[in-house]
Amino acid sequence: NIFRTIGYKKKYVKVPHGHIWVEGDHHGHSFDSNAFGPVSLGLLHARATHILWPPQRWQKLQPMLPPERKPLQREQE
Amino acid sequence: MFRNALGKTLRFLGYTVQYGCIAHCAFEYLGGIVVCSGPSMEPTIQNSDVVFSENLSRHFYCIRKGDIVIVKSPNDPKSNICKRVIGLEGDKVCTSNPSDFLKSHSYVPKGHVWLEGDNLRNSTDSRCYGPVPYGLIRGRICFKIWPLNDFGFLRASPNGHRFLDD
């Protein structure tokens, strides 16, 4: 996939094979792939599925891709 | 009689689960036996050699320059690769091939290591895909088990010139 990045050293980046691009939801205040680049899939530890505490924020986390962060071009496998 | 058989089956399953958990913890945290394939570590490790790897060094951050490590492949998380650590974070490494006329150097970024196979001519390593994050290291190879005529601790790197001392 090819992405437009926010504040990364290159304006457009192609995520290499076997890597992922991660971003925090709070752009500008997040230490994420815009700082350290694509992350190797082998480093992936787990996926957050629910918020348990505090009880008033108990919810299931929905996987959601903000429309402005969609990939510019999807490579055909 | 039927209850007897059922009891025995459940006990057997219980033992299997217990031994499975202990084996999993041992392989994950202590070490295990690994079969290596490929020519990239010759002559130190040949194709189909059996070696013993330990995982304690990785958890205690005791991986040193010159260690042979087993690492999850950066481009394919399902496969493992076996290479030698040439540089730790902050070290200066030579990124050009030995045959190049102009040598280029760079520093290993924080949290990464620089890996190279002993068989420099036939090895895809950090010279190809760059420095590898420390988190991908699975274990350190201590000694070789098979073939028996080569049993024992592993030799030092035949490429001593690749280690740049500041």
Coordinates of C-alpha atoms in Angstrom, one line a residue:
Chain A
N1 CA 0.0 0.0 0.0
I2 CA 1.1 3.6 -0.6
F3 CA 0.2 6.2 2.0
R4 CA 0.4 9.9 2.3
T5 CA 2.2 10.5 5.6
I6 CA 2.0 13.2 8.3
G7 CA 5.3 14.6 9.3
Y8 CA 7.4 11.6 8.1
K9 CA 10.7 12.2 6.3
K10 CA 9.1 11.2 3.0
K11 CA 5.8 12.6 1.8
Y12 CA 4.6 9.3 0.3
V13 CA 5.7 5.9 1.5
K14 CA 5.2 2.4 0.3
V15 CA 4.8 0.0 3.1
P16 CA 7.2 -2.9 2.4
H17 CA 6.2 -6.6 2.4
G18 CA 5.7 -8.0 5.8
H19 CA 5.3 -4.6 7.5
I20 CA 2.5 -2.4 8.8
W21 CA 1.9 1.3 9.3
V22 CA 0.6 2.3 12.6
E23 CA -0.7 5.7 13.8
G24 CA -2.2 7.0 16.9
D25 CA -5.7 8.6 16.6
H26 CA -4.4 11.9 18.0
H27 CA -2.3 13.1 15.1
G28 CA 0.5 15.4 16.0
H29 CA 0.6 14.1 19.6
S30 CA 1.4 10.5 18.7
F31 CA 4.8 8.7 18.5
D32 CA 4.0 6.3 15.7
S33 CA 5.0 5.2 12.3
N34 CA 5.3 8.9 11.2
A35 CA 8.3 9.0 13.5
F36 CA 9.8 5.6 13.3
G37 CA 8.6 4.3 9.9
P38 CA 6.9 1.0 9.0
V39 CA 6.9 -1.7 11.7
S40 CA 7.7 -5.4 11.0
L41 CA 4.8 -7.8 11.5
G42 CA 7.0 -10.0 13.7
L43 CA 6.9 -7.3 16.3
L44 CA 3.2 -7.3 16.5
H45 CA 2.3 -8.3 20.0
A46 CA -1.5 -8.3 20.3
R47 CA -4.7 -6.4 19.3
A48 CA -6.7 -4.3 21.7
T49 CA -10.3 -5.4 21.5
H50 CA -12.0 -3.8 24.5
I51 CA -11.7 -1.0 27.1
L52 CA -12.3 -2.4 30.5
W53 CA -11.5 0.5 32.9
P54 CA -12.8 3.0 33.9
P55 CA -16.3 1.4 33.9
Q56 CA -17.9 4.5 32.3
R57 CA -15.7 3.9 29.2
W58 CA -16.4 0.2 28.9
Q59 CA -16.7 -0.4 25.2
K60 CA -15.7 -2.7 22.3
L61 CA -13.1 -1.0 20.2
Q62 CA -14.2 -1.0 16.5
P63 CA -11.5 -1.2 13.8
M64 CA -12.0 2.0 11.9
L65 CA -9.9 3.6 9.2
P66 CA -10.4 7.4 9.0
P67 CA -11.3 8.2 5.4
E68 CA -8.6 10.7 5.0
R69 CA -6.0 8.1 6.0
K70 CA -7.0 5.5 3.4
P71 CA -4.2 4.2 1.2
L72 CA -3.6 6.0 -2.1
Q73 CA -2.9 2.8 -4.0
R74 CA -3.4 -0.8 -3.1
E75 CA -0.9 -3.2 -4.5
Q76 CA -2.5 -6.3 -6.1
E77 CA -1.2 -9.5 -4.5
Chain B
M1 CA -15.5 -50.3 33.7
F2 CA -16.6 -47.5 31.4
R3 CA -16.0 -45.0 34.1
N4 CA -12.5 -46.5 34.6
A5 CA -11.6 -46.0 31.0
L6 CA -13.1 -42.4 31.0
G7 CA -11.0 -41.6 34.2
K8 CA -7.8 -42.9 32.5
T9 CA -8.5 -40.9 29.3
L10 CA -9.1 -37.7 31.3
R11 CA -5.9 -38.3 33.4
F12 CA -4.0 -38.8 30.2
L13 CA -5.4 -35.6 28.7
G14 CA -4.5 -33.8 31.9
Y15 CA -0.9 -34.9 31.7
T16 CA -0.7 -34.0 28.0
V17 CA -1.9 -30.5 28.7
Q18 CA 0.5 -30.1 31.6
Y19 CA 3.5 -31.3 29.7
G20 CA 2.4 -29.2 26.7
C21 CA 2.4 -26.1 28.8
I22 CA 5.8 -26.8 30.4
A23 CA 7.3 -27.6 27.0
H24 CA 5.8 -24.4 25.5
C25 CA 7.2 -22.3 28.4
A26 CA 10.6 -24.0 28.1
F27 CA 10.8 -23.3 24.3
E28 CA 9.7 -19.8 24.8
Y29 CA 11.8 -18.7 27.8
L30 CA 14.6 -21.1 28.1
G31 CA 15.7 -22.5 24.7
G32 CA 15.4 -25.3 22.3
I33 CA 16.9 -27.3 19.5
V34 CA 16.9 -25.8 16.1
V35 CA 17.6 -27.2 12.6
C36 CA 19.3 -24.7 10.4
S37 CA 19.0 -24.6 6.6
G38 CA 20.6 -22.5 4.0
P39 CA 24.2 -21.6 3.0
S40 CA 24.4 -18.1 4.5
M41 CA 26.3 -19.1 7.7
E42 CA 28.9 -21.3 6.1
P43 CA 31.5 -22.5 7.2
T44 CA 30.3 -22.0 10.8
I45 CA 26.9 -23.6 10.3
Q46 CA 26.3 -25.8 7.3
N47 CA 22.9 -26.7 5.8
S48 CA 20.8 -29.1 8.0
D49 CA 23.0 -28.7 11.1
V50 CA 21.2 -29.1 14.4
V51 CA 22.1 -26.4 17.1
F52 CA 20.9 -25.5 20.5
S53 CA 19.6 -22.0 21.1
E54 CA 18.9 -20.3 24.4
N55 CA 16.4 -17.5 24.9
L56 CA 17.6 -16.1 28.3
S57 CA 20.1 -13.7 26.7
R58 CA 17.4 -12.0 24.8
H59 CA 15.2 -11.5 27.8
F60 CA 18.1 -10.1 29.9
Y61 CA 19.4 -8.0 27.0
C62 CA 22.8 -9.8 27.0
I63 CA 23.2 -10.2 23.3
R64 CA 26.8 -9.3 22.4
K65 CA 28.6 -8.3 19.2
G66 CA 29.7 -11.5 17.5
D67 CA 26.8 -13.7 18.8
I68 CA 24.9 -15.9 16.4
V69 CA 21.2 -15.2 16.9
I70 CA 17.9 -16.6 15.6
V71 CA 15.7 -13.8 14.4
K72 CA 12.2 -13.5 13.0
S73 CA 12.5 -12.5 9.5
P74 CA 11.7 -8.7 9.1
N75 CA 9.9 -9.3 5.8
D76 CA 8.1 -12.6 6.6
P77 CA 7.0 -13.0 10.3
K78 CA 6.4 -16.7 9.8
S79 CA 10.0 -17.7 9.1
N80 CA 13.2 -17.4 11.1
I81 CA 16.6 -16.5 10.0
C82 CA 20.0 -17.3 11.6
K83 CA 22.7 -14.6 11.4
R84 CA 25.6 -13.2 13.3
V85 CA 25.4 -9.8 15.2
I86 CA 27.9 -7.5 13.7
G87 CA 26.8 -4.3 15.4
L88 CA 24.6 -3.3 18.3
E89 CA 22.8 0.1 18.7
G90 CA 25.1 3.0 18.3
D91 CA 27.8 1.0 16.6
K92 CA 29.4 2.1 13.3
V93 CA 28.9 -0.6 10.6
C94 CA 30.1 -0.9 7.0
T95 CA 27.1 -1.0 4.7
S96 CA 28.9 -1.5 1.4
N97 CA 30.0 -4.9 0.0
P98 CA 33.7 -5.9 0.4
S99 CA 34.1 -5.7 -3.4
D100 CA 33.0 -2.1 -3.6
F101 CA 35.7 0.5 -4.0
L102 CA 34.0 3.3 -2.0
K103 CA 33.1 2.2 1.5
S104 CA 30.0 3.6 3.1
H105 CA 29.4 3.5 6.8
S106 CA 26.4 4.2 9.0
Y107 CA 25.4 3.9 12.6
V108 CA 23.0 1.3 13.9
P109 CA 19.9 3.1 15.2
K110 CA 18.6 2.8 18.8
G111 CA 16.8 -0.5 19.5
H112 CA 18.2 -2.2 16.4
V113 CA 21.0 -4.6 15.5
W114 CA 23.0 -5.2 12.4
L115 CA 23.1 -8.8 11.2
E116 CA 25.4 -10.5 8.7
G117 CA 25.8 -14.1 7.6
D118 CA 29.3 -15.6 7.8
N119 CA 29.1 -16.5 4.1
L120 CA 29.2 -12.9 2.9
R121 CA 28.9 -13.7 -0.8
N122 CA 25.7 -15.8 -0.4
S123 CA 23.7 -14.2 2.4
T124 CA 20.8 -11.8 2.4
D125 CA 21.2 -9.9 5.7
S126 CA 21.2 -6.4 7.0
R127 CA 23.2 -5.3 4.0
C128 CA 20.0 -6.0 2.1
Y129 CA 17.1 -5.1 4.4
G130 CA 18.8 -2.8 6.9
P131 CA 19.1 -2.9 10.7
V132 CA 16.8 -5.3 12.4
P133 CA 14.7 -4.3 15.5
Y134 CA 16.0 -6.0 18.7
G135 CA 12.4 -7.2 19.4
L136 CA 12.6 -9.6 16.5
I137 CA 15.5 -11.6 18.1
R138 CA 14.2 -15.0 19.3
G139 CA 17.3 -16.6 20.8
R140 CA 21.1 -17.0 20.8
I141 CA 22.8 -20.1 19.4
C142 CA 25.1 -21.6 22.0
F143 CA 26.5 -24.7 20.5
K144 CA 26.1 -27.2 17.7
I145 CA 24.7 -30.7 18.3
W146 CA 24.9 -32.3 14.9
P147 CA 27.0 -33.3 12.9
L148 CA 28.9 -35.0 15.7
N149 CA 32.3 -34.4 14.2
D150 CA 31.6 -30.7 14.6
F151 CA 30.0 -30.9 18.1
G152 CA 30.8 -28.1 20.5
F153 CA 30.8 -24.3 20.8
L154 CA 30.7 -22.3 17.6
R155 CA 33.7 -20.7 16.1
A156 CA 34.3 -17.0 16.0
S157 CA 33.5 -15.1 12.9
P158 CA 35.7 -15.7 9.9
N159 CA 35.0 -12.1 8.9
G160 CA 36.7 -10.3 11.7
H161 CA 37.3 -7.3 9.4
R162 CA 33.6 -6.6 9.5
F163 CA 33.7 -5.7 13.2
L164 CA 34.6 -2.0 13.3
D165 CA 35.9 -0.9 16.7
D166 CA 35.4 2.8 17.3

